[in-house]
mmCIF file of C-alpha atoms in Angstrom:
data_model
loop_
_atom_site.group_PDB
_atom_site.id
_atom_site.type_symbol
_atom_site.label_atom_id
_atom_site.label_comp_id
_atom_site.label_asym_id
_atom_site.label_seq_id
_atom_site.Cartn_x
_atom_site.Cartn_y
_atom_site.Cartn_z
ATOM 1 C CA MET A 1 22.478 -37.981 8.673
ATOM 2 C CA GLY A 2 19.400 -38.811 6.547
ATOM 3 C CA MET A 3 17.978 -42.242 5.934
ATOM 4 C CA SER A 4 16.864 -43.721 2.634
ATOM 5 C CA VAL A 5 13.445 -45.162 2.019
ATOM 6 C CA THR A 6 13.615 -48.838 1.028
ATOM 7 C CA ILE A 7 10.869 -50.884 -0.630
ATOM 8 C CA SER A 8 10.448 -54.572 0.125
ATOM 9 C CA ALA A 9 7.844 -57.314 0.565
ATOM 10 C CA ALA A 10 5.748 -56.905 3.669
ATOM 11 C CA THR A 11 6.062 -59.453 6.462
ATOM 12 C CA GLU A 12 3.663 -60.574 9.170
ATOM 13 C CA ALA A 13 5.531 -58.258 11.554
ATOM 14 C CA ASP A 14 4.457 -55.266 9.397
ATOM 15 C CA THR A 15 0.734 -55.971 9.636
ATOM 16 C CA GLU A 16 -0.089 -53.673 12.538
ATOM 17 C CA GLN A 17 1.976 -50.783 11.119
ATOM 18 C CA ILE A 18 0.256 -51.198 7.722
ATOM 19 C CA LEU A 19 -3.209 -51.106 9.303
ATOM 20 C CA LYS A 20 -2.392 -48.029 11.423
ATOM 21 C CA LEU A 21 -0.910 -46.244 8.391
ATOM 22 C CA GLN A 22 -3.945 -47.190 6.301
ATOM 23 C CA TYR A 23 -6.245 -45.729 8.951
ATOM 24 C CA LEU A 24 -4.236 -42.491 9.003
ATOM 25 C CA CYS A 25 -4.038 -42.183 5.215
ATOM 26 C CA TYR A 26 -7.712 -42.826 4.525
ATOM 27 C CA GLN A 27 -8.875 -40.052 6.884
ATOM 28 C CA SER A 28 -8.534 -37.472 4.094
ATOM 29 C CA GLU A 29 -10.495 -39.691 1.680
ATOM 30 C CA ALA A 30 -13.220 -40.190 4.287
ATOM 31 C CA GLN A 31 -13.427 -36.439 4.818
ATOM 32 C CA LEU A 32 -13.472 -35.768 1.059
ATOM 33 C CA TYR A 33 -16.423 -38.120 0.522
ATOM 34 C CA GLY A 34 -18.118 -37.703 3.903
ATOM 35 C CA ASP A 35 -17.889 -41.436 4.566
ATOM 36 C CA TYR A 36 -15.987 -42.751 7.583
ATOM 37 C CA SER A 37 -17.376 -46.273 7.099
ATOM 38 C CA MET A 38 -15.301 -47.034 3.977
ATOM 39 C CA GLU A 39 -13.622 -50.449 4.015
ATOM 40 C CA PRO A 40 -10.027 -49.261 4.540
ATOM 41 C CA LEU A 41 -11.150 -47.578 7.796
ATOM 42 C CA THR A 42 -13.043 -50.619 9.075
ATOM 43 C CA GLN A 43 -10.717 -53.393 7.917
ATOM 44 C CA SER A 44 -9.564 -55.758 10.644
ATOM 45 C CA LEU A 45 -6.008 -56.758 11.499
ATOM 46 C CA ASP A 46 -6.829 -60.372 10.607
ATOM 47 C CA SER A 47 -8.052 -59.263 7.196
ATOM 48 C CA VAL A 48 -4.788 -57.436 6.511
ATOM 49 C CA ARG A 49 -2.859 -60.543 7.639
ATOM 50 C CA ALA A 50 -4.882 -62.621 5.155
ATOM 51 C CA GLU A 51 -3.957 -60.222 2.346
ATOM 52 C CA LEU A 52 -0.266 -60.902 3.033
ATOM 53 C CA THR A 53 -0.745 -64.469 1.820
ATOM 54 C CA GLY A 54 -3.107 -63.721 -1.056
ATOM 55 C CA GLY A 55 -0.992 -61.514 -3.295
ATOM 56 C CA ALA A 56 1.801 -58.968 -3.409
ATOM 57 C CA VAL A 57 2.026 -56.627 -0.425
ATOM 58 C CA LEU A 58 4.891 -54.153 -0.472
ATOM 59 C CA VAL A 59 5.990 -51.630 2.100
ATOM 60 C CA ALA A 60 8.334 -48.663 2.020
ATOM 61 C CA ARG A 61 10.386 -48.203 5.153
ATOM 62 C CA LEU A 62 12.221 -45.298 6.625
ATOM 63 C CA GLY A 63 14.432 -47.107 9.106
ATOM 64 C CA ASP A 64 12.057 -49.461 10.950
ATOM 65 C CA GLU A 65 8.942 -47.401 10.242
ATOM 66 C CA VAL A 66 6.506 -48.409 7.497
ATOM 67 C CA VAL A 67 5.783 -45.125 5.700
ATOM 68 C CA ALA A 68 3.959 -46.450 2.634
ATOM 69 C CA SER A 69 2.326 -49.614 1.370
ATOM 70 C CA VAL A 70 0.508 -51.094 -1.610
ATOM 71 C CA ARG A 71 -1.265 -54.371 -2.370
ATOM 72 C CA GLY A 72 -1.957 -56.259 -5.568
ATOM 73 C CA THR A 73 -3.425 -59.505 -6.840
ATOM 74 C CA ILE A 74 -3.702 -61.168 -10.226
ATOM 75 C CA GLY A 75 -7.078 -62.559 -11.269
ATOM 76 C CA ALA A 76 -7.690 -65.633 -13.391
ATOM 77 C CA ASP A 77 -8.353 -63.346 -16.374
ATOM 78 C CA GLY A 78 -4.836 -61.851 -16.159
ATOM 79 C CA THR A 79 -5.955 -58.563 -14.621
ATOM 80 C CA ALA A 80 -3.585 -57.378 -11.900
ATOM 81 C CA ARG A 81 -5.573 -55.288 -9.444
ATOM 82 C CA ILE A 82 -3.599 -52.773 -7.444
ATOM 83 C CA ASN A 83 -5.167 -51.326 -4.329
ATOM 84 C CA LYS A 84 -4.600 -49.487 -1.066
ATOM 85 C CA LEU A 85 -1.604 -47.475 -2.251
ATOM 86 C CA ILE A 86 -0.932 -45.390 0.867
ATOM 87 C CA VAL A 87 1.828 -42.936 1.758
ATOM 88 C CA HIS A 88 2.233 -41.317 5.163
ATOM 89 C CA PRO A 89 1.097 -37.671 4.880
ATOM 90 C CA ARG A 90 4.547 -36.341 5.852
ATOM 91 C CA MET A 91 6.133 -38.404 3.027
ATOM 92 C CA GLN A 92 3.719 -37.358 0.268
ATOM 93 C CA ARG A 93 4.748 -35.255 -2.749
ATOM 94 C CA HIS A 94 8.265 -36.754 -2.858
ATOM 95 C CA GLY A 95 7.722 -39.449 -5.497
ATOM 96 C CA LEU A 96 7.272 -42.329 -3.071
ATOM 97 C CA GLY A 97 3.792 -43.227 -4.334
ATOM 98 C CA GLY A 98 5.127 -43.485 -7.890
ATOM 99 C CA ARG A 99 8.062 -45.619 -6.752
ATOM 100 C CA LEU A 100 5.760 -47.956 -4.882
ATOM 101 C CA LEU A 101 3.357 -48.162 -7.837
ATOM 102 C CA ALA A 102 6.253 -49.091 -10.166
ATOM 103 C CA ALA A 103 7.495 -51.672 -7.656
ATOM 104 C CA VAL A 104 4.131 -53.422 -7.348
ATOM 105 C CA GLU A 105 3.734 -53.408 -11.136
ATOM 106 C CA ALA A 106 7.170 -55.049 -11.435
ATOM 107 C CA GLU A 107 6.310 -57.590 -8.742
ATOM 108 C CA LEU A 108 2.971 -58.516 -10.313
ATOM 109 C CA GLY A 109 4.438 -58.432 -13.835
ATOM 110 C CA THR A 110 7.142 -60.987 -13.007
ATOM 111 C CA ALA A 111 4.486 -63.622 -12.350
ATOM 112 C CA GLY A 112 4.053 -63.774 -16.145
ATOM 113 C CA THR A 113 0.270 -64.085 -16.032
ATOM 114 C CA ALA A 114 -0.638 -60.418 -15.752
ATOM 115 C CA LYS A 115 -1.875 -58.832 -18.985
ATOM 116 C CA ARG A 116 -3.281 -55.595 -17.634
ATOM 117 C CA PHE A 117 -3.109 -53.464 -14.494
ATOM 118 C CA GLU A 118 -6.231 -51.933 -12.948
ATOM 119 C CA LEU A 119 -6.879 -49.725 -9.967
ATOM 120 C CA LEU A 120 -9.754 -47.727 -8.527
ATOM 121 C CA THR A 121 -10.052 -44.315 -6.979
ATOM 122 C CA GLY A 122 -12.805 -41.884 -6.174
ATOM 123 C CA HIS A 123 -13.795 -39.232 -8.692
ATOM 124 C CA ARG A 124 -12.818 -36.373 -6.345
ATOM 125 C CA SER A 125 -9.372 -37.785 -5.482
ATOM 126 C CA GLU A 126 -7.470 -35.469 -7.808
ATOM 127 C CA HIS A 127 -4.013 -36.248 -6.399
ATOM 128 C CA ASN A 128 -4.579 -39.975 -6.945
ATOM 129 C CA LEU A 129 -5.968 -39.435 -10.442
ATOM 130 C CA ARG A 130 -2.979 -37.239 -11.346
ATOM 131 C CA LEU A 131 -0.478 -39.825 -10.035
ATOM 132 C CA TYR A 132 -2.094 -42.695 -11.922
ATOM 133 C CA ARG A 133 -2.317 -40.726 -15.206
ATOM 134 C CA LYS A 134 1.344 -39.732 -14.823
ATOM 135 C CA HIS A 135 2.178 -43.437 -14.666
ATOM 136 C CA GLY A 136 0.263 -44.323 -17.838
ATOM 137 C CA TYR A 137 -3.126 -45.265 -16.466
ATOM 138 C CA GLU A 138 -6.213 -44.200 -18.363
ATOM 139 C CA PRO A 139 -9.821 -44.115 -17.113
ATOM 140 C CA VAL A 140 -11.765 -47.068 -18.546
ATOM 141 C CA ALA A 141 -14.964 -47.114 -16.470
ATOM 142 C CA THR A 142 -16.920 -45.339 -13.774
ATOM 143 C CA LYS A 143 -19.395 -46.727 -11.272
ATOM 144 C CA ARG A 144 -21.651 -44.524 -9.211
ATOM 145 C CA VAL A 145 -21.704 -45.911 -5.665
ATOM 146 C CA ASP A 146 -23.982 -43.306 -4.119
ATOM 147 C CA ASP A 147 -24.668 -39.561 -4.189
ATOM 148 C CA ARG A 148 -21.209 -38.806 -2.800
ATOM 149 C CA LEU A 149 -18.964 -41.295 -4.582
ATOM 150 C CA THR A 150 -18.279 -42.408 -8.116
ATOM 151 C CA LEU A 151 -15.433 -44.899 -8.485
ATOM 152 C CA VAL A 152 -13.116 -44.426 -11.454
ATOM 153 C CA THR A 153 -11.403 -47.543 -12.815
ATOM 154 C CA LEU A 154 -8.055 -46.802 -14.479
ATOM 155 C CA ALA A 155 -6.011 -49.335 -16.439
ATOM 156 C CA LYS A 156 -2.953 -49.904 -18.561
ATOM 157 C CA ASP A 157 -1.459 -52.871 -20.369
ATOM 158 C CA VAL A 158 1.463 -54.718 -18.796
ATOM 159 C CA GLY A 159 3.643 -53.841 -21.827
ATOM 160 C CA ALA A 160 2.976 -50.157 -21.220
ATOM 161 C CA ALA A 161 3.989 -50.589 -17.597
ATOM 162 C CA SER A 162 7.284 -52.197 -18.566
ATOM 163 C CA ALA A 163 8.076 -49.405 -21.021
ATOM 164 C CA ALA A 164 7.186 -46.695 -18.467
ATOM 165 C CA THR A 165 9.307 -48.365 -15.780
ATOM 166 C CA ALA A 166 12.254 -48.664 -18.155
ATOM 167 C CA PHE A 167 11.894 -45.030 -19.177
ATOM 168 C CA ALA A 168 11.689 -43.857 -15.550
ATOM 169 C CA ALA A 169 14.823 -45.858 -14.703
ATOM 170 C CA THR A 170 16.823 -44.113 -17.445
ATOM 171 C CA ALA A 171 15.445 -40.624 -16.847
#
């Protein structure tokens, strides 16, 4: 008998699973860019705990196991920044990343202060870029970090997110 993946707010009890999953998921990014010192691979457990109180942190569970996670915050300017969208490698390519992205947009959008969603990814992260474009995000800026990495900022208006979520729910 199969189990369904459920999405909910993360709790303090999820912190260690989130950090371990983040470490696993960012290995492919580190390999792609030749940089194993990137922040998601060096982040401390206390830092992840602090993020639980500073914004929206969602997890997707398969039974008791955290198999995906995402974080988001809303800045004073109304920009909702979404980051660290991670999906366990064995759960990828099944729509879970898109479900989690829609869930964090809904969570951040209900605060009423978000005007725009933004997220970052590396220029070589084709799977990420494809997912974000599929969900209505458009590249708005690039920033060269070093010879190996250029960060791409993608964004969409909150109204576009609501329309895309409504469309996906009826499709």
